[in-house]
mmCIF file of C-alpha atoms in Angstrom:
data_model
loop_
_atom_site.group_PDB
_atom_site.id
_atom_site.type_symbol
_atom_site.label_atom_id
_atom_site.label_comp_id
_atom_site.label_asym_id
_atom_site.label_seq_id
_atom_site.Cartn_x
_atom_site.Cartn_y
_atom_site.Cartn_z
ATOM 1 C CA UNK A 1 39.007 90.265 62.073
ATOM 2 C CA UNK A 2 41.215 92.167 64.064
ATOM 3 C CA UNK A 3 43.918 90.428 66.502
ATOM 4 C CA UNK A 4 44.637 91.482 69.899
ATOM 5 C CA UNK A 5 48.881 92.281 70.314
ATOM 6 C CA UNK A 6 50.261 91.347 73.249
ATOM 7 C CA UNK A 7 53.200 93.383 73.612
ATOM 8 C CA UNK A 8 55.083 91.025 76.079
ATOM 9 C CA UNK A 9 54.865 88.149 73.438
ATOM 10 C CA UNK A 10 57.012 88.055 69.949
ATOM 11 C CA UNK A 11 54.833 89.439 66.624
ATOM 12 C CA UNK A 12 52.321 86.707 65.516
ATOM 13 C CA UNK A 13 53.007 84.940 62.269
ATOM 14 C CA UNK A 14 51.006 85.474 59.144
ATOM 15 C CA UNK A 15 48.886 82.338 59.610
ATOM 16 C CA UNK A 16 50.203 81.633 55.314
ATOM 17 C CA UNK A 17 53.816 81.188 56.975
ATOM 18 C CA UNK A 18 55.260 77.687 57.019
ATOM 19 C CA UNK A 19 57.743 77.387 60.213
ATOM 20 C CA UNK A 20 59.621 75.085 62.649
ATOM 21 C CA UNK A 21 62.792 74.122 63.928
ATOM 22 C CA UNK A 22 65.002 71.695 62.157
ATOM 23 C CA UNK A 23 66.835 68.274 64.746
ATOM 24 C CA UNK A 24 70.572 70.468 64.314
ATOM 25 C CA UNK A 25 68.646 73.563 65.646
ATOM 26 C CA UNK A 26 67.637 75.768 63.012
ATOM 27 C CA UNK A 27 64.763 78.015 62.438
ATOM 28 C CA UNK A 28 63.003 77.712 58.724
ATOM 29 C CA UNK A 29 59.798 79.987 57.549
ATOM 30 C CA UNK A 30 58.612 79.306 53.964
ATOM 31 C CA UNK A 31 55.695 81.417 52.991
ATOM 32 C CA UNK A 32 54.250 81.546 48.805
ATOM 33 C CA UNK A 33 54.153 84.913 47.657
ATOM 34 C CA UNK A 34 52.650 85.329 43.873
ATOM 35 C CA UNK A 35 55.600 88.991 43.185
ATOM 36 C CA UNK A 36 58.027 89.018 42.402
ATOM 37 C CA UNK A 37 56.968 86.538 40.001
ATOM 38 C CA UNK A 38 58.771 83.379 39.168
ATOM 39 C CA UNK A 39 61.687 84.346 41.875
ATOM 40 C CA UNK A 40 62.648 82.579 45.396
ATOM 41 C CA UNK A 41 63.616 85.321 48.378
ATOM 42 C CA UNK A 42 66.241 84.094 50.219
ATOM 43 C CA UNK A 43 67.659 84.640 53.887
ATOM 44 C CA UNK A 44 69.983 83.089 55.619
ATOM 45 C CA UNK A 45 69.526 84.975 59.294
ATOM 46 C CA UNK A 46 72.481 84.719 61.608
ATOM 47 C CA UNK A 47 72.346 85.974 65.316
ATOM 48 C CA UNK A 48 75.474 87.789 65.425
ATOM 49 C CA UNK A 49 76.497 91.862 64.800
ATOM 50 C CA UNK A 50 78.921 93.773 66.474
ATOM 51 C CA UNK A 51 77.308 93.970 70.099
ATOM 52 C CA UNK A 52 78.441 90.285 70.257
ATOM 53 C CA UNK A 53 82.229 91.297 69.421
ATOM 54 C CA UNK A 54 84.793 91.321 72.270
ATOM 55 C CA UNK A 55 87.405 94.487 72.098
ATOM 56 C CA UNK A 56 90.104 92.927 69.904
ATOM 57 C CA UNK A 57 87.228 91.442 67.569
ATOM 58 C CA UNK A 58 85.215 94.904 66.550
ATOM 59 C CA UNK A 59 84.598 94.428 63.050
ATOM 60 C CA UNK A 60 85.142 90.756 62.365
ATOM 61 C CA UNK A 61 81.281 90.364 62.131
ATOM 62 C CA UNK A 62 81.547 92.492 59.478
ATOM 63 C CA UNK A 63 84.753 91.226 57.953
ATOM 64 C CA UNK A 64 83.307 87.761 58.201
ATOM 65 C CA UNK A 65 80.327 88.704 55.973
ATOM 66 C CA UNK A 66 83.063 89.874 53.531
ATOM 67 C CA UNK A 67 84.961 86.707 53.521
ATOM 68 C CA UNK A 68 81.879 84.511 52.817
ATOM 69 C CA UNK A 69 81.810 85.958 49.360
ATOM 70 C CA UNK A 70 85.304 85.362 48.635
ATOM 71 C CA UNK A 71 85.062 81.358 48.882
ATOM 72 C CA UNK A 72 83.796 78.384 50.974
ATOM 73 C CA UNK A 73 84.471 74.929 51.327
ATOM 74 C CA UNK A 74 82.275 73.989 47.745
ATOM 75 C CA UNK A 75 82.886 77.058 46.345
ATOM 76 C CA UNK A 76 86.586 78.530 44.718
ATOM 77 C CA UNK A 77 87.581 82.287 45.243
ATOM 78 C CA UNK A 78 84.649 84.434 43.561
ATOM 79 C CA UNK A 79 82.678 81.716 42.205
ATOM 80 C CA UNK A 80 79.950 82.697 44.430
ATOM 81 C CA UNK A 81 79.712 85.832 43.021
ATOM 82 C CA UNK A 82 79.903 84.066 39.136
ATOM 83 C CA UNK A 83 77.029 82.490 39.825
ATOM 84 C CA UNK A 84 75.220 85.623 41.007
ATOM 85 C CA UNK A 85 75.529 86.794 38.356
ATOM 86 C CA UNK A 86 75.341 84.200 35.842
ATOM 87 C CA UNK A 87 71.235 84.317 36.981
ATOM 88 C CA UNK A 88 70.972 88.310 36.888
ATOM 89 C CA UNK A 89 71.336 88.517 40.697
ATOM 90 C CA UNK A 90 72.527 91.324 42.225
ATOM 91 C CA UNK A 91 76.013 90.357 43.818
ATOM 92 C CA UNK A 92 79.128 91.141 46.225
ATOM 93 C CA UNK A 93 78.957 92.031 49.690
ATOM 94 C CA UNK A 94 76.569 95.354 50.753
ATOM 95 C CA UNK A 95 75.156 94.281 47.879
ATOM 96 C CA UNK A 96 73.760 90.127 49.174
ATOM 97 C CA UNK A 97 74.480 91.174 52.786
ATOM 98 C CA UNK A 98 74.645 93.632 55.659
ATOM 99 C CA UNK A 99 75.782 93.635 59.182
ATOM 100 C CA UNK A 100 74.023 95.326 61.909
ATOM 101 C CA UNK A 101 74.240 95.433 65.672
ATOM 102 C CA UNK A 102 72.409 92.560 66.499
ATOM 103 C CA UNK A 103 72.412 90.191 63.096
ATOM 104 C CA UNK A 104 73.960 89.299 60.070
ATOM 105 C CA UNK A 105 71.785 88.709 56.846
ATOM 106 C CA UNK A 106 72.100 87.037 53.518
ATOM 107 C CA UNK A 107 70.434 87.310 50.903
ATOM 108 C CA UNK A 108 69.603 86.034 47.430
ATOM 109 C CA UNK A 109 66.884 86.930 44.841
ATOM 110 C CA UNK A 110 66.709 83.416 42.690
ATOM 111 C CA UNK A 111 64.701 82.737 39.459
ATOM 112 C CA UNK A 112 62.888 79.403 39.961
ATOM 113 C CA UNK A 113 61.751 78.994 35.985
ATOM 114 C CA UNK A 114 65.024 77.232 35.488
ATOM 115 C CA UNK A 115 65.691 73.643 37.190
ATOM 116 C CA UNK A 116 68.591 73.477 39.670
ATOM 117 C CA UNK A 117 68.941 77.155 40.384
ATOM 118 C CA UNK A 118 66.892 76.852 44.015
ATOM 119 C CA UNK A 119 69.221 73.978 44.820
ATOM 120 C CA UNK A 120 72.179 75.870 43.897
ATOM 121 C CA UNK A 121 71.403 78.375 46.104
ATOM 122 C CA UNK A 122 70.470 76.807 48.848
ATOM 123 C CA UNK A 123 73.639 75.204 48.594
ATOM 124 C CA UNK A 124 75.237 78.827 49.105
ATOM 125 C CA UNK A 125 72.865 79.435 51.988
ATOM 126 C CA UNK A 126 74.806 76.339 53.249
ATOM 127 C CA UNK A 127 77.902 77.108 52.224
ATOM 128 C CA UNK A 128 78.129 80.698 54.230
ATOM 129 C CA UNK A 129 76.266 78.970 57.317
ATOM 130 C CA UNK A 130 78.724 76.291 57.766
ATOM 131 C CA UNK A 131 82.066 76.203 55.079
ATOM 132 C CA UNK A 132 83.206 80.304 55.031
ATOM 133 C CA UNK A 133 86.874 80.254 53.869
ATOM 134 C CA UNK A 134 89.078 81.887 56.334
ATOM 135 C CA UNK A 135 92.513 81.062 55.482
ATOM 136 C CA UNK A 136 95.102 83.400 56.244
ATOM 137 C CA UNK A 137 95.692 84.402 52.323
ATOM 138 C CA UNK A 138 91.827 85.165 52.728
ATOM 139 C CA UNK A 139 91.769 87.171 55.746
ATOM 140 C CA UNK A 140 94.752 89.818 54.193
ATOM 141 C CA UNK A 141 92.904 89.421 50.971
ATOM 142 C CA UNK A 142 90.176 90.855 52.693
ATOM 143 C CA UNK A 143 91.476 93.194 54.906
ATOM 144 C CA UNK A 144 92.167 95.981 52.489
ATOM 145 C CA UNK A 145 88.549 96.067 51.077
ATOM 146 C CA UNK A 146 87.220 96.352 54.314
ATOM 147 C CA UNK A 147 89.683 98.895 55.279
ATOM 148 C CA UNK A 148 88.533 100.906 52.167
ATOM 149 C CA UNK A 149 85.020 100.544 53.126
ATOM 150 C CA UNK A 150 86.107 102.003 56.664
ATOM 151 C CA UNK A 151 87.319 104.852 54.906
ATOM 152 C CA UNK A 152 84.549 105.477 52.669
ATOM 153 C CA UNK A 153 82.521 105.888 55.428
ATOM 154 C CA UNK A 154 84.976 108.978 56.876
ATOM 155 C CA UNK A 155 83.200 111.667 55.137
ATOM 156 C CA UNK A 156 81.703 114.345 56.926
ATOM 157 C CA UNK A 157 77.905 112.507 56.855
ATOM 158 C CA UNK A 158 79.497 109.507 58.002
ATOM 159 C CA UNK A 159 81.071 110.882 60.877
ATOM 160 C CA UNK A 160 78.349 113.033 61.762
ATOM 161 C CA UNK A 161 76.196 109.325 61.903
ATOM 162 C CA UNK A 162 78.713 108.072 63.905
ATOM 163 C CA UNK A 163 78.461 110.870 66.462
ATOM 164 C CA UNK A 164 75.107 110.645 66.393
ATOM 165 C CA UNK A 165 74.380 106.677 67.507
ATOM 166 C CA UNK A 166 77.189 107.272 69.711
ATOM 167 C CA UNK A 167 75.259 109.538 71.468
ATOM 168 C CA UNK A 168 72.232 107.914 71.394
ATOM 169 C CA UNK A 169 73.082 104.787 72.221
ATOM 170 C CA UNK A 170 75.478 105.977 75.238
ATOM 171 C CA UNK A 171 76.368 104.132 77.976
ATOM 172 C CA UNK A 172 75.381 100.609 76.391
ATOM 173 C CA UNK A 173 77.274 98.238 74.712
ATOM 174 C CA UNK A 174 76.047 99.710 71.490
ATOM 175 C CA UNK A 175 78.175 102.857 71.702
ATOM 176 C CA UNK A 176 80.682 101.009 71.687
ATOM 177 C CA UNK A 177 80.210 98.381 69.024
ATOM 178 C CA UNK A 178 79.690 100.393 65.454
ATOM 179 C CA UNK A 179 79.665 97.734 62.678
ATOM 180 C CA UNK A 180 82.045 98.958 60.798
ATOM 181 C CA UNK A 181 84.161 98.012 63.697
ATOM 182 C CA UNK A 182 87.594 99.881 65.042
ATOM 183 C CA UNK A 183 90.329 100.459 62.687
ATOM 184 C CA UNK A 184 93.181 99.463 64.791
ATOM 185 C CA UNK A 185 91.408 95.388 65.172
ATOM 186 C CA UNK A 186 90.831 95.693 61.603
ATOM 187 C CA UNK A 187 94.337 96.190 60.227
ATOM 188 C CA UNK A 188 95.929 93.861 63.007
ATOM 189 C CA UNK A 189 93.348 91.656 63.751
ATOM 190 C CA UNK A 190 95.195 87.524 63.224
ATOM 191 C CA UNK A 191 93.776 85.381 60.380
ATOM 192 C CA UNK A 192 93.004 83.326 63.768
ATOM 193 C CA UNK A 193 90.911 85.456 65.471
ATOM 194 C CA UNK A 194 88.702 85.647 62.777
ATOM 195 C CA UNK A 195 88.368 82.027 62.285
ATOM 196 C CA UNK A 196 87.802 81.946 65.537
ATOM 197 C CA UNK A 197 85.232 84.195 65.701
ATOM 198 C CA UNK A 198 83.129 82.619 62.422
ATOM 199 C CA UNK A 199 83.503 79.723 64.365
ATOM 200 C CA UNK A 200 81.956 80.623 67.857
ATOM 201 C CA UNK A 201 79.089 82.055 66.328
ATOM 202 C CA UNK A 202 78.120 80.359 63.483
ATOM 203 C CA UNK A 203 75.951 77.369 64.503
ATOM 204 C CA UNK A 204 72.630 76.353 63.274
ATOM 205 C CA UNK A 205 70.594 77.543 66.679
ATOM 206 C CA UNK A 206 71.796 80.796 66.138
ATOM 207 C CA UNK A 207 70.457 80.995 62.351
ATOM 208 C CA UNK A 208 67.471 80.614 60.741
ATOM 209 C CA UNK A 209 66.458 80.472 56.340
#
């Protein structure tokens, strides 16, 4: 049976989908699905990408995503990404994450034929919602991968893509806001700033698992 859109109202739900809104604001969906077999998807959802960034923040969204696989509150430096791959997961940032415009996403591929490892990485899911490490040794840490990344992405198809949703996107905030973010913020950008940043954004009615 076919179901009429309305195009002024969100997508329905597949009717299979289990969903609500936790008391501290957040949005779950659990829905069984028989493949991949024997393996949780995971998402942790945050409302935040670079059209939220102010000028002297373009690119924290992105650097933030970074940090949260260096180490959290639970979690030492890289022990995240030990335990990624301890369970065969793919792991590191661009590899468990992106940022986009509009959103950053996390995610985490988990096999659940071995007790504890769902737990565990929920606890992760929690761990980059709420506990990202931002010290200042952290931030600098940090800073020259995601200054290589920014110059990775110089190559003649990169700027040519750059050019292009530049001018496509002109005269909105888009334009303006490329992930990747501005080189200048991202070189001088305060350990500060990007604390503060994680912080203002990062709150359970913005996310959703």
């Amino acid at each position: 049976e076919k179901r009429q859109v309305d195009d002024n109202k969100p997508l329905p739900l597949d009717d299979k989908c289990l969903h609500g809104v936790l008391n501290n604001g957040l949005t779950y969906y659990v829905q069984n699905n028989l493949k991949p077999e024997a393996r949780a998807e995971l998402r942790l959802v945050v409302k935040v990408g670079s059209v939220h960034e102010d000028d002297n923040e373009s690119g924290l969204a992105h650097m933030v995503e970074h940090l949260a696989f260096r180490g959290t509150k639970e979690y030492e430096t890289f022990e995240v990404i030990r335990f990624l791959e301890a369970i065969g997961a793919r792991f590191g940032a661009c590899q468990n994450a992106y940022t986009a415009f509009d959103e950053t996403v996390y995610f985490l591929q988990v096999p659940i034929d071995k007790d504890g490892l769902l737990e565990k990485a929920l606890t992760v899911l929690r761990e980059w919602a709420y506990h990202v490490r931002c010290t200042d040794q952290d931030v600098e840490a940090e800073r020259g991968i995601v200054l290589e990344e920014w110059r990775q992405g110089r190559t003649a198809s990169g700027r040519a893509d750059e050019d292009f949703f530049t001018t496509l996107m002109e005269g909105s905030r888009y334009a303006k806001r490329l992930p990747i973010g501005k080189l200048d913020v991202i070189r001088n950008c305060s350990p500060e700033t990007v604390r503060g940043f994680y912080q203002k954004w990062y709150h359970p009615k913005r996310m959703a698992v």
